[in-house]
Structure formats: structure tokens, C-alpha cells
Amino acid sequence: MPSYGLISRVPCPRDNILVSLYYNIMKILLVNKFYYRRGGDCVYMLNLEQLLKAHGHETAVFAMDYPENLDTPWKRYFPQNMSKLMAFTRPFGSEEVKRKFNRLLDDFQPDVVHLNNIHTQLSPILAELAHRRGIKVAWTLHDYKLLCPRYDCLRNGEDICEQCFGGDKTFCKTYKCMKGSALASWIGYKEAVVWNRQRLEACTDLFICPSQFIADKMAQGGFKEEKLKTLCNFIDVEKCKKPTYTEKEDYYCFIGRLSHEKGVKTLVEAASQLPYQLKIIGGGPLDEELRKENEKHKGNIEFVGFKQWDEIKELVGKARFTVIPSEWYENNPLSVIEAQCLGTPVLGARIGGIPELIMEGVTGMCFESRNVGDLKEKIQAMYHATFDYDMIAHTAQEHYNAEHYYQQIMKVYQ
């Protein structure tokens, strides 16, 4: 799945050198399944790696040996990419993963192990291995895997479901939540039972929650609140800076994956009933279906496909607003943060962590997720509203900049 986040070499400004000196120089081991621009978790870790290096810290990386990975001297420690047969062993801690991770711990000797997206292919055995050595373990939660065996709290990929939050994971088998497969769902169930809340809490010092929403859901699932730290994601705001943010054109846009949980079908249905031009940026499994639906209604929708950042900056930056019509528990979507840093207000679904990022009537508006009528009304309202685009950009850039995040993450590490 392509990612629309920003990857950059985050600079360490001269006036922030004192900030670096204030914190001890540390050795930080960053862990994620993939080490390339695949999704939001990868974007976050790559940005964090550059940020920590820019402040003089020493970093190492642990991931699967994946063909698309960026080159790194640490790849000699990476376990092989997971085969179908490994699906029965990897989720519970394979010997290869344990051996290679222990060797990296021996050689690098980190002060902190910072986990990201590790379930199934790498597994939480990494947290236990580091914890046994007295190494601090921080874990950024990019999805709901610690609560829901299929990550997204969508039963059969469609309806919101929280039945596994209480600890009983048998619903995963009952509803065949893992791709509709009884076998895959059984593995998902066993994985959730083995890596239960008590075991995960025992080996993790702090869970970093990018939104208050996911922090609240973790608490709802029984996790101790003192182990939950809410810390919003960051981006390279320098990539968003422009001489002016007031040059808007007569269209609005959507950017993201064209899949069910992103709510694009709901958006197309609403947009086809309105006279305003919508530009859809991205691709995905619903691409062909949505294009046919648009042709049937002769709607004002343009599918521009996948774009690189320079084109995204131009399209989103000149849009009157963007729409985030998600129908799942979005955590801390970069698409909202990036749009605001470009001075573009956001119309977001009132679900997950999205409302936390929007000041109603100031930086955008919210609508009821899955409600075509409400979405249609709010699109019209956004078109007739007046926004201070420069204020939106400067406020967002101040809030989501890397240096602000650096000070917060160092408090977590130390």
C-alpha cells in the first residue's frame, strides 16, 4: 500500500543544539516489520530515525529482510521475510527472530528499544527479550492489534466491533475475522491469547498513543493508564512551507487508499449529488468500481491516481478543503496533519482520532461517519465557510513540527 506521509532528513537547527545537549546522547534501537515507505508506521519510524540522528543520538534498526527495504548496515541482523509456513511460528516468537535480535542487542547495546508495528512477522517476543536485559521498552501503537486480533476493529472488514476488548478473543474465530479464513482466524486468536494484556504490560515500560482516542480504547481494554502516553505524530513541516497559503482553486479533494474502511464510497455517493469538483488522489481495490459509479452519475469527480509529494503539495495546497470520510477508528491520520500544514482545512468523519485534529469552524468541520446526508450538507457548508488559511498553516506547523516531538519523545526515553 503506498504511503502519503512525508519522509525527510529532519534538520537540527542551530538554536536547538542546546536542546540536544540538555538530553543525554542515547543509543536507540528502532523496530518495525518493514524498513521502507509502505505505510504510516514506516513513515513515522523513518522520520524518527532521521530526527534522532540529527540530534546526535546513535540509532540501529531491526526489521524483516524485505526486498523493498532501504539499505542499512543493520540488515545483516534482519530475519528472513515470512513464508506461509512461518505464519504458524512467527507470531509466537521464532528461533531465527530471537537469535538475530539477541545478537543485535549484544552488539549495539541500546539504552531504549522503540517498537512499532511488530505483530505476526516479528512478534512481541522482542519486548520480552529487551526487558529481560533491563532495557527500556517503548511501543508506539499505530493500530488496535493489542485489542483486536485483526488490527482495525472492523468485523469482516466492514462493521465496527469491540467484542474482543474485554479479553475474550474467541469472537475472532466465531466471525472468521482474519480474511474470512477459519485457519487464519484461529492463528489470530491464539496469537492474541499468547500475547495477552498482562504479558504485554509486564515487558513494556510505556505505550505511546498517537491519539487520545486510542489511549482511551487501551484503557477500556484494561491496560493501565499510567503506562499510556498520548503523543501526536509529527511531520517535516519544512516540506509544507510556502510563501502564501491563500491561493485556492475551485475544488476539494480526498487523498488516501481507495478501500472500504476509508469511506470513499460514501464520499463518491455524496459528491455525485453536488455541483462541486472533487479530486481523488490515490489508488486501491475500489478504484475501478468508483470510477464506474462516477461515470454512471456523470459526477464532477476526477481520479488523479497516485502522486508523489511535490504533486500532492500542489493539489492539496490549492484545494479549498480536503475530506477524510473514514469508516474505521482512524488513529492519527497524517493526511489531516499534512493538509493543515499546507493551510488547507479538513472535513473529517467524527470517528477515531480524527476529531482531535480539527477545531470546528476554525481548521475544518466534522460529520457523522457513514452518513451520506450529513456529509453532503457539510461539504456545502465548507464551500460557503470562510477560513484563515495562513493561520491554519502556521498553527499546524508549530504544533506538528519535529523539534516539538523530539522534546516529548526524549522525556519518554529518559
CSV table of C-alpha atoms in Angstrom, one decimal:
chain,number,residue,atom,x,y,z
A,1,MET,CA,0.0,0.0,0.0
A,2,PRO,CA,1.5,3.4,-0.9
A,3,SER,CA,2.0,5.9,1.8
A,4,TYR,CA,1.2,9.5,1.5
A,5,GLY,CA,3.3,10.7,4.5
A,6,LEU,CA,6.4,12.7,4.4
A,7,ILE,CA,9.9,11.2,4.6
A,8,SER,CA,12.8,13.6,5.0
A,9,ARG,CA,16.1,14.3,6.6
A,10,VAL,CA,15.0,16.4,9.6
A,11,PRO,CA,17.5,19.2,10.2
A,12,CYS,CA,18.8,20.1,13.6
A,13,PRO,CA,18.6,23.9,13.7
A,14,ARG,CA,21.4,25.8,15.4
A,15,ASP,CA,19.1,27.2,18.1
A,16,ASN,CA,18.1,23.7,19.0
A,17,ILE,CA,21.6,22.4,19.7
A,18,LEU,CA,21.2,23.3,23.4
A,19,VAL,CA,18.1,21.1,23.5
A,20,SER,CA,20.2,18.2,22.3
A,21,LEU,CA,22.9,18.9,24.9
A,22,TYR,CA,20.2,19.0,27.6
A,23,TYR,CA,19.4,15.4,26.9
A,24,ASN,CA,22.0,12.6,27.2
A,25,ILE,CA,23.2,11.2,23.9
A,26,MET,CA,21.5,7.8,23.7
A,27,LYS,CA,21.5,4.5,21.7
A,28,ILE,CA,18.1,3.8,20.4
A,29,LEU,CA,17.0,0.6,18.6
A,30,LEU,CA,14.0,1.2,16.3
A,31,VAL,CA,11.9,-1.8,15.3
A,32,ASN,CA,9.3,-2.2,12.6
A,33,LYS,CA,8.2,-5.0,10.3
A,34,PHE,CA,9.3,-3.1,7.2
A,35,TYR,CA,12.1,-0.6,6.6
A,36,TYR,CA,10.7,1.3,3.6
A,37,ARG,CA,7.9,3.7,2.7
A,38,ARG,CA,5.0,1.3,3.0
A,39,GLY,CA,2.5,2.8,5.4
A,40,GLY,CA,2.1,5.3,8.2
A,41,ASP,CA,4.1,3.2,10.7
A,42,CYS,CA,7.0,3.1,8.3
A,43,VAL,CA,6.8,6.8,7.6
A,44,TYR,CA,6.8,7.5,11.3
A,45,MET,CA,9.8,5.3,12.1
A,46,LEU,CA,11.9,6.6,9.2
A,47,ASN,CA,11.2,10.2,10.2
A,48,LEU,CA,12.0,9.4,13.8
A,49,GLU,CA,15.3,7.8,12.8
A,50,GLN,CA,16.4,10.9,10.9
A,51,LEU,CA,15.3,13.1,13.8
A,52,LEU,CA,17.2,11.2,16.4
A,53,LYS,CA,20.3,11.1,14.2
A,54,ALA,CA,20.1,14.9,13.6
A,55,HIS,CA,20.3,15.4,17.4
A,56,GLY,CA,23.4,13.3,17.7
A,57,HIS,CA,21.8,10.0,19.0
A,58,GLU,CA,23.0,6.6,17.7
A,59,THR,CA,20.3,4.5,16.1
A,60,ALA,CA,20.0,0.9,14.9
A,61,VAL,CA,17.2,-0.8,13.1
A,62,PHE,CA,15.5,-4.2,13.2
A,63,ALA,CA,13.1,-5.3,10.6
A,64,MET,CA,12.3,-8.2,8.2
A,65,ASP,CA,14.7,-8.7,5.3
A,66,TYR,CA,12.3,-7.4,2.8
A,67,PRO,CA,13.2,-6.7,-0.9
A,68,GLU,CA,12.0,-3.1,-0.8
A,69,ASN,CA,13.9,-2.2,2.3
A,70,LEU,CA,16.2,0.8,2.3
A,71,ASP,CA,19.8,0.0,2.5
A,72,THR,CA,21.2,-0.1,6.0
A,73,PRO,CA,24.3,-1.6,7.7
A,74,TRP,CA,21.9,-3.3,10.2
A,75,LYS,CA,20.3,-5.5,7.5
A,76,ARG,CA,22.7,-8.4,8.4
A,77,TYR,CA,20.6,-8.8,11.6
A,78,PHE,CA,17.3,-8.9,9.8
A,79,PRO,CA,15.3,-12.2,9.9
A,80,GLN,CA,14.2,-13.5,6.5
A,81,ASN,CA,10.8,-12.5,5.0
A,82,MET,CA,8.0,-14.6,6.4
A,83,SER,CA,6.8,-17.6,4.3
A,84,LYS,CA,3.3,-19.1,4.5
A,85,LEU,CA,4.7,-21.9,6.7
A,86,MET,CA,6.2,-19.4,9.1
A,87,ALA,CA,2.7,-18.0,9.8
A,88,PHE,CA,2.3,-20.8,12.3
A,89,THR,CA,5.5,-20.0,14.2
A,90,ARG,CA,6.5,-16.3,13.7
A,91,PRO,CA,3.6,-14.8,15.7
A,92,PHE,CA,4.7,-16.6,18.8
A,93,GLY,CA,8.5,-15.8,18.6
A,94,SER,CA,10.5,-17.9,16.1
A,95,GLU,CA,14.1,-19.0,16.9
A,96,GLU,CA,15.5,-17.0,14.0
A,97,VAL,CA,13.9,-13.8,15.2
A,98,LYS,CA,15.1,-14.4,18.8
A,99,ARG,CA,18.6,-15.3,17.7
A,100,LYS,CA,19.2,-12.4,15.4
A,101,PHE,CA,17.5,-9.9,17.8
A,102,ASN,CA,19.6,-11.1,20.7
A,103,ARG,CA,22.8,-10.7,18.6
A,104,LEU,CA,21.8,-7.2,17.7
A,105,LEU,CA,21.2,-6.4,21.4
A,106,ASP,CA,24.6,-7.8,22.2
A,107,ASP,CA,26.4,-5.8,19.5
A,108,PHE,CA,24.5,-2.5,19.7
A,109,GLN,CA,23.7,-2.5,23.5
A,110,PRO,CA,20.8,0.1,23.2
A,111,ASP,CA,19.5,2.3,26.0
A,112,VAL,CA,16.0,2.1,24.6
A,113,VAL,CA,14.2,-0.4,22.3
A,114,HIS,CA,11.4,1.5,20.5
A,115,LEU,CA,8.9,-0.9,19.0
A,116,ASN,CA,6.4,0.0,16.3
A,117,ASN,CA,4.4,-2.4,14.1
A,118,ILE,CA,5.8,-5.8,15.0
A,119,HIS,CA,3.0,-8.3,15.5
A,120,THR,CA,2.9,-11.6,13.5
A,121,GLN,CA,6.0,-11.2,11.4
A,122,LEU,CA,8.3,-10.3,14.3
A,123,SER,CA,6.1,-10.6,17.4
A,124,PRO,CA,6.2,-9.1,20.9
A,125,ILE,CA,8.9,-11.6,21.9
A,126,LEU,CA,11.2,-8.6,21.1
A,127,ALA,CA,9.8,-6.7,24.0
A,128,GLU,CA,10.4,-9.6,26.4
A,129,LEU,CA,14.0,-10.1,25.2
A,130,ALA,CA,14.8,-6.4,25.7
A,131,HIS,CA,13.0,-6.2,29.1
A,132,ARG,CA,14.9,-9.2,30.5
A,133,ARG,CA,18.1,-7.3,29.9
A,134,GLY,CA,16.8,-4.3,31.8
A,135,ILE,CA,16.5,-2.2,28.5
A,136,LYS,CA,13.7,0.3,28.5
A,137,VAL,CA,10.9,-0.6,26.0
A,138,ALA,CA,8.7,2.0,24.4
A,139,TRP,CA,6.0,0.9,21.9
A,140,THR,CA,4.2,3.3,19.5
A,141,LEU,CA,0.7,2.0,18.7
A,142,HIS,CA,-0.2,2.5,15.1
A,143,ASP,CA,-3.3,0.4,15.2
A,144,TYR,CA,-5.5,-1.6,17.6
A,145,LYS,CA,-3.8,-5.0,17.4
A,146,LEU,CA,-3.3,-5.2,21.2
A,147,LEU,CA,-7.1,-5.0,21.5
A,148,CYS,CA,-8.4,-6.5,18.2
A,149,PRO,CA,-6.8,-9.6,16.5
A,150,ARG,CA,-7.4,-8.1,13.1
A,151,TYR,CA,-5.9,-4.7,13.9
A,152,ASP,CA,-8.8,-2.4,12.8
A,153,CYS,CA,-11.9,-3.2,14.9
A,154,LEU,CA,-13.9,-4.0,11.8
A,155,ARG,CA,-15.9,-7.2,11.8
A,156,ASN,CA,-15.4,-8.9,8.4
A,157,GLY,CA,-13.7,-5.7,7.4
A,158,GLU,CA,-16.9,-3.6,7.4
A,159,ASP,CA,-18.7,-3.1,10.8
A,160,ILE,CA,-17.2,-1.5,13.9
A,161,CYS,CA,-16.7,-4.2,16.5
A,162,GLU,CA,-15.2,-4.1,20.1
A,163,GLN,CA,-16.2,-7.5,21.3
A,164,CYS,CA,-12.5,-8.6,21.8
A,165,PHE,CA,-11.7,-5.6,24.0
A,166,GLY,CA,-12.9,-7.4,27.1
A,167,GLY,CA,-10.2,-10.1,26.9
A,168,ASP,CA,-12.3,-12.9,25.3
A,169,LYS,CA,-10.8,-13.3,21.8
A,170,THR,CA,-12.9,-16.2,20.7
A,171,PHE,CA,-15.0,-13.8,18.6
A,172,CYS,CA,-12.1,-13.7,16.2
A,173,LYS,CA,-12.7,-17.4,15.4
A,174,THR,CA,-16.5,-17.1,15.5
A,175,TYR,CA,-16.7,-14.4,12.9
A,176,LYS,CA,-13.6,-15.6,10.9
A,177,CYS,CA,-12.2,-12.1,11.3
A,178,MET,CA,-8.9,-12.8,9.6
A,179,LYS,CA,-9.6,-12.6,5.8
A,180,GLY,CA,-12.7,-14.9,6.3
A,181,SER,CA,-10.4,-17.8,6.9
A,182,ALA,CA,-11.0,-20.3,9.7
A,183,LEU,CA,-7.3,-21.2,9.9
A,184,ALA,CA,-6.0,-17.6,9.8
A,185,SER,CA,-8.6,-16.6,12.4
A,186,TRP,CA,-7.5,-19.5,14.7
A,187,ILE,CA,-3.9,-18.3,14.4
A,188,GLY,CA,-5.0,-14.7,15.1
A,189,TYR,CA,-7.0,-15.9,18.1
A,190,LYS,CA,-4.0,-17.9,19.5
A,191,GLU,CA,-1.7,-15.0,18.9
A,192,ALA,CA,-4.0,-12.7,21.0
A,193,VAL,CA,-4.2,-15.3,23.8
A,194,VAL,CA,-0.5,-15.8,24.0
A,195,TRP,CA,0.3,-12.1,23.9
A,196,ASN,CA,-2.4,-11.1,26.4
A,197,ARG,CA,-2.6,-7.8,28.2
A,198,GLN,CA,-0.8,-8.9,31.3
A,199,ARG,CA,2.1,-10.3,29.4
A,200,LEU,CA,2.4,-7.2,27.2
A,201,GLU,CA,2.3,-4.8,30.1
A,202,ALA,CA,4.9,-6.8,32.0
A,203,CYS,CA,7.6,-6.2,29.3
A,204,THR,CA,6.6,-2.7,28.1
A,205,ASP,CA,7.5,0.4,30.0
A,206,LEU,CA,5.3,2.7,28.0
A,207,PHE,CA,2.8,2.5,25.2
A,208,ILE,CA,2.9,5.7,23.1
A,209,CYS,CA,-0.6,6.5,21.8
A,210,PRO,CA,-0.7,8.9,18.8
A,211,SER,CA,-4.3,9.9,19.7
A,212,GLN,CA,-6.2,10.3,22.9
A,213,PHE,CA,-8.8,8.0,21.3
A,214,ILE,CA,-6.5,5.0,21.1
A,215,ALA,CA,-5.3,5.7,24.6
A,216,ASP,CA,-8.9,5.7,25.8
A,217,LYS,CA,-9.6,2.4,24.0
A,218,MET,CA,-6.5,0.8,25.5
A,219,ALA,CA,-7.7,1.8,28.9
A,220,GLN,CA,-11.2,0.4,28.0
A,221,GLY,CA,-9.4,-2.8,27.2
A,222,GLY,CA,-7.9,-3.0,30.7
A,223,PHE,CA,-4.4,-1.5,30.1
A,224,LYS,CA,-3.1,0.6,33.0
A,225,GLU,CA,-3.4,4.3,32.3
A,226,GLU,CA,0.0,5.0,33.8
A,227,LYS,CA,1.5,3.0,31.0
A,228,LEU,CA,-0.2,5.0,28.3
A,229,LYS,CA,1.3,8.2,26.9
A,230,THR,CA,-0.6,10.3,24.4
A,231,LEU,CA,1.8,11.8,21.9
A,232,CYS,CA,0.6,13.1,18.5
A,233,ASN,CA,2.6,12.2,15.4
A,234,PHE,CA,4.9,14.7,13.7
A,235,ILE,CA,5.9,15.5,10.1
A,236,ASP,CA,8.7,17.5,8.4
A,237,VAL,CA,6.9,20.9,8.3
A,238,GLU,CA,9.6,22.4,6.1
A,239,LYS,CA,8.2,20.4,3.2
A,240,CYS,CA,4.9,22.2,3.7
A,241,LYS,CA,6.1,25.7,3.8
A,242,LYS,CA,5.0,28.1,1.0
A,243,PRO,CA,5.2,31.9,0.5
A,244,THR,CA,1.4,32.1,0.8
A,245,TYR,CA,-1.4,29.6,1.7
A,246,THR,CA,-4.3,31.7,0.3
A,247,GLU,CA,-4.0,30.6,-3.4
A,248,LYS,CA,-7.0,28.3,-3.5
A,249,GLU,CA,-8.8,26.9,-6.6
A,250,ASP,CA,-12.4,25.8,-7.0
A,251,TYR,CA,-12.2,22.1,-6.0
A,252,TYR,CA,-11.9,19.9,-2.9
A,253,CYS,CA,-10.0,16.7,-2.6
A,254,PHE,CA,-9.6,13.3,-1.0
A,255,ILE,CA,-6.2,11.7,-0.5
A,256,GLY,CA,-5.6,8.1,0.6
A,257,ARG,CA,-6.2,4.5,-0.2
A,258,LEU,CA,-9.4,3.7,-2.2
A,259,SER,CA,-10.7,1.0,0.2
A,260,HIS,CA,-13.9,0.4,2.1
A,261,GLU,CA,-12.6,1.5,5.6
A,262,LYS,CA,-11.6,4.9,4.2
A,263,GLY,CA,-15.2,5.7,3.4
A,264,VAL,CA,-14.6,6.6,-0.3
A,265,LYS,CA,-17.8,5.0,-1.5
A,266,THR,CA,-19.8,7.2,0.9
A,267,LEU,CA,-17.9,10.3,-0.3
A,268,VAL,CA,-18.5,9.5,-4.0
A,269,GLU,CA,-22.2,9.0,-3.3
A,270,ALA,CA,-22.4,12.4,-1.6
A,271,ALA,CA,-20.2,14.2,-4.1
A,272,SER,CA,-22.1,12.9,-7.1
A,273,GLN,CA,-25.2,14.8,-5.8
A,274,LEU,CA,-23.3,18.1,-5.7
A,275,PRO,CA,-22.0,20.6,-8.3
A,276,TYR,CA,-18.6,21.0,-6.8
A,277,GLN,CA,-15.5,19.4,-8.3
A,278,LEU,CA,-13.8,16.6,-6.2
A,279,LYS,CA,-10.3,15.4,-7.0
A,280,ILE,CA,-9.4,11.9,-5.6
A,281,ILE,CA,-5.7,11.3,-5.1
A,282,GLY,CA,-4.6,7.7,-4.6
A,283,GLY,CA,-5.4,4.1,-5.7
A,284,GLY,CA,-6.7,0.9,-4.2
A,285,PRO,CA,-9.1,-2.0,-4.6
A,286,LEU,CA,-12.1,0.2,-5.1
A,287,ASP,CA,-10.6,2.3,-7.9
A,288,GLU,CA,-12.4,0.7,-10.9
A,289,GLU,CA,-15.7,0.4,-9.1
A,290,LEU,CA,-15.7,4.1,-8.0
A,291,ARG,CA,-14.8,5.3,-11.5
A,292,LYS,CA,-17.8,3.4,-13.0
A,293,GLU,CA,-20.1,4.8,-10.3
A,294,ASN,CA,-18.9,8.3,-11.1
A,295,GLU,CA,-19.5,7.7,-14.8
A,296,LYS,CA,-23.0,6.4,-14.1
A,297,HIS,CA,-23.9,9.6,-12.3
A,298,LYS,CA,-21.8,11.8,-14.6
A,299,GLY,CA,-20.4,13.3,-11.5
A,300,ASN,CA,-17.8,16.1,-11.1
A,301,ILE,CA,-15.1,13.7,-9.8
A,302,GLU,CA,-11.6,13.5,-11.2
A,303,PHE,CA,-9.5,10.5,-10.3
A,304,VAL,CA,-5.9,11.6,-10.5
A,305,GLY,CA,-4.3,8.4,-9.2
A,306,PHE,CA,-1.2,8.0,-7.0
A,307,LYS,CA,1.1,11.1,-6.8
A,308,GLN,CA,4.5,11.9,-5.3
A,309,TRP,CA,4.9,14.6,-2.7
A,310,ASP,CA,5.6,17.5,-5.0
A,311,GLU,CA,2.3,16.9,-6.8
A,312,ILE,CA,0.4,16.2,-3.6
A,313,LYS,CA,1.7,19.5,-2.1
A,314,GLU,CA,0.3,21.3,-5.2
A,315,LEU,CA,-3.1,19.5,-5.3
A,316,VAL,CA,-3.8,19.6,-1.5
A,317,GLY,CA,-2.3,23.0,-1.0
A,318,LYS,CA,-4.6,24.6,-3.6
A,319,ALA,CA,-7.8,22.7,-2.6
A,320,ARG,CA,-10.5,24.7,-0.8
A,321,PHE,CA,-10.5,21.8,1.7
A,322,THR,CA,-9.9,18.0,2.0
A,323,VAL,CA,-12.3,15.3,3.1
A,324,ILE,CA,-11.3,12.4,5.4
A,325,PRO,CA,-14.5,10.2,5.3
A,326,SER,CA,-13.1,7.3,7.2
A,327,GLU,CA,-15.4,4.5,8.5
A,328,TRP,CA,-13.0,2.8,10.9
A,329,TYR,CA,-11.2,4.0,14.0
A,330,GLU,CA,-8.5,6.2,12.4
A,331,ASN,CA,-5.7,6.7,14.9
A,332,ASN,CA,-3.8,9.8,14.0
A,333,PRO,CA,-4.0,10.2,10.2
A,334,LEU,CA,-1.1,12.1,8.6
A,335,SER,CA,-3.4,13.2,5.8
A,336,VAL,CA,-5.2,15.6,8.2
A,337,ILE,CA,-1.9,16.9,9.7
A,338,GLU,CA,-0.3,17.4,6.2
A,339,ALA,CA,-3.4,19.2,4.8
A,340,GLN,CA,-3.5,21.6,7.7
A,341,CYS,CA,0.3,22.3,7.5
A,342,LEU,CA,-0.4,23.3,3.9
A,343,GLY,CA,-3.1,25.7,5.0
A,344,THR,CA,-6.0,23.6,3.9
A,345,PRO,CA,-8.9,23.0,6.2
A,346,VAL,CA,-10.3,19.5,6.7
A,347,LEU,CA,-13.8,18.0,6.7
A,348,GLY,CA,-13.3,14.9,8.8
A,349,ALA,CA,-15.5,12.0,9.9
A,350,ARG,CA,-16.4,12.1,13.5
A,351,ILE,CA,-14.7,8.8,14.3
A,352,GLY,CA,-11.4,7.6,15.9
A,353,GLY,CA,-8.8,10.2,16.4
A,354,ILE,CA,-9.9,12.5,13.6
A,355,PRO,CA,-12.0,15.0,15.7
A,356,GLU,CA,-9.0,15.6,17.9
A,357,LEU,CA,-7.1,17.2,15.0
A,358,ILE,CA,-9.9,19.5,13.9
A,359,MET,CA,-11.1,22.8,15.6
A,360,GLU,CA,-14.7,23.0,14.5
A,361,GLY,CA,-15.3,26.0,12.3
A,362,VAL,CA,-11.6,27.1,12.6
A,363,THR,CA,-9.5,24.5,10.9
A,364,GLY,CA,-12.4,22.5,9.4
A,365,MET,CA,-15.6,20.6,10.3
A,366,CYS,CA,-16.7,17.1,11.3
A,367,PHE,CA,-19.6,15.0,10.1
A,368,GLU,CA,-21.2,11.7,11.2
A,369,SER,CA,-19.2,8.8,9.7
A,370,ARG,CA,-21.1,6.8,7.1
A,371,ASN,CA,-23.9,9.4,6.9
A,372,VAL,CA,-24.2,10.5,3.3
A,373,GLY,CA,-26.8,13.2,4.1
A,374,ASP,CA,-24.7,14.8,6.8
A,375,LEU,CA,-21.5,14.6,4.6
A,376,LYS,CA,-23.4,16.2,1.7
A,377,GLU,CA,-24.6,19.1,4.0
A,378,LYS,CA,-21.1,19.6,5.5
A,379,ILE,CA,-19.4,19.7,2.0
A,380,GLN,CA,-21.8,22.5,1.1
A,381,ALA,CA,-21.1,24.3,4.5
A,382,MET,CA,-17.4,24.0,3.9
A,383,TYR,CA,-17.8,25.6,0.5
A,384,HIS,CA,-19.5,28.6,1.9
A,385,ALA,CA,-17.4,28.9,5.1
A,386,THR,CA,-14.5,31.4,5.5
A,387,PHE,CA,-11.2,30.1,6.7
A,388,ASP,CA,-7.9,31.8,7.6
A,389,TYR,CA,-5.6,29.6,5.6
A,390,ASP,CA,-2.4,31.3,6.8
A,391,MET,CA,-3.4,30.8,10.4
A,392,ILE,CA,-4.2,27.1,9.8
A,393,ALA,CA,-0.8,26.5,8.2
A,394,HIS,CA,1.3,28.4,10.8
A,395,THR,CA,-0.6,26.9,13.8
A,396,ALA,CA,-0.3,23.4,12.4
A,397,GLN,CA,3.4,23.8,11.5
A,398,GLU,CA,4.1,24.9,15.0
A,399,HIS,CA,2.2,22.1,16.6
A,400,TYR,CA,3.4,19.2,14.5
A,401,ASN,CA,7.0,20.1,13.9
A,402,ALA,CA,9.8,17.6,14.5
A,403,GLU,CA,11.5,19.7,17.3
A,404,HIS,CA,8.4,19.8,19.4
A,405,TYR,CA,8.1,16.0,19.0
A,406,TYR,CA,11.8,15.5,19.8
A,407,GLN,CA,11.5,17.1,23.2
A,408,GLN,CA,8.4,14.9,24.0
A,409,ILE,CA,9.9,11.6,22.9
A,410,MET,CA,13.2,12.3,24.8
A,411,LYS,CA,11.1,12.6,28.0
A,412,VAL,CA,9.6,9.2,27.2
A,413,TYR,CA,13.1,7.7,26.7
A,414,GLN,CA,14.6,9.2,29.8
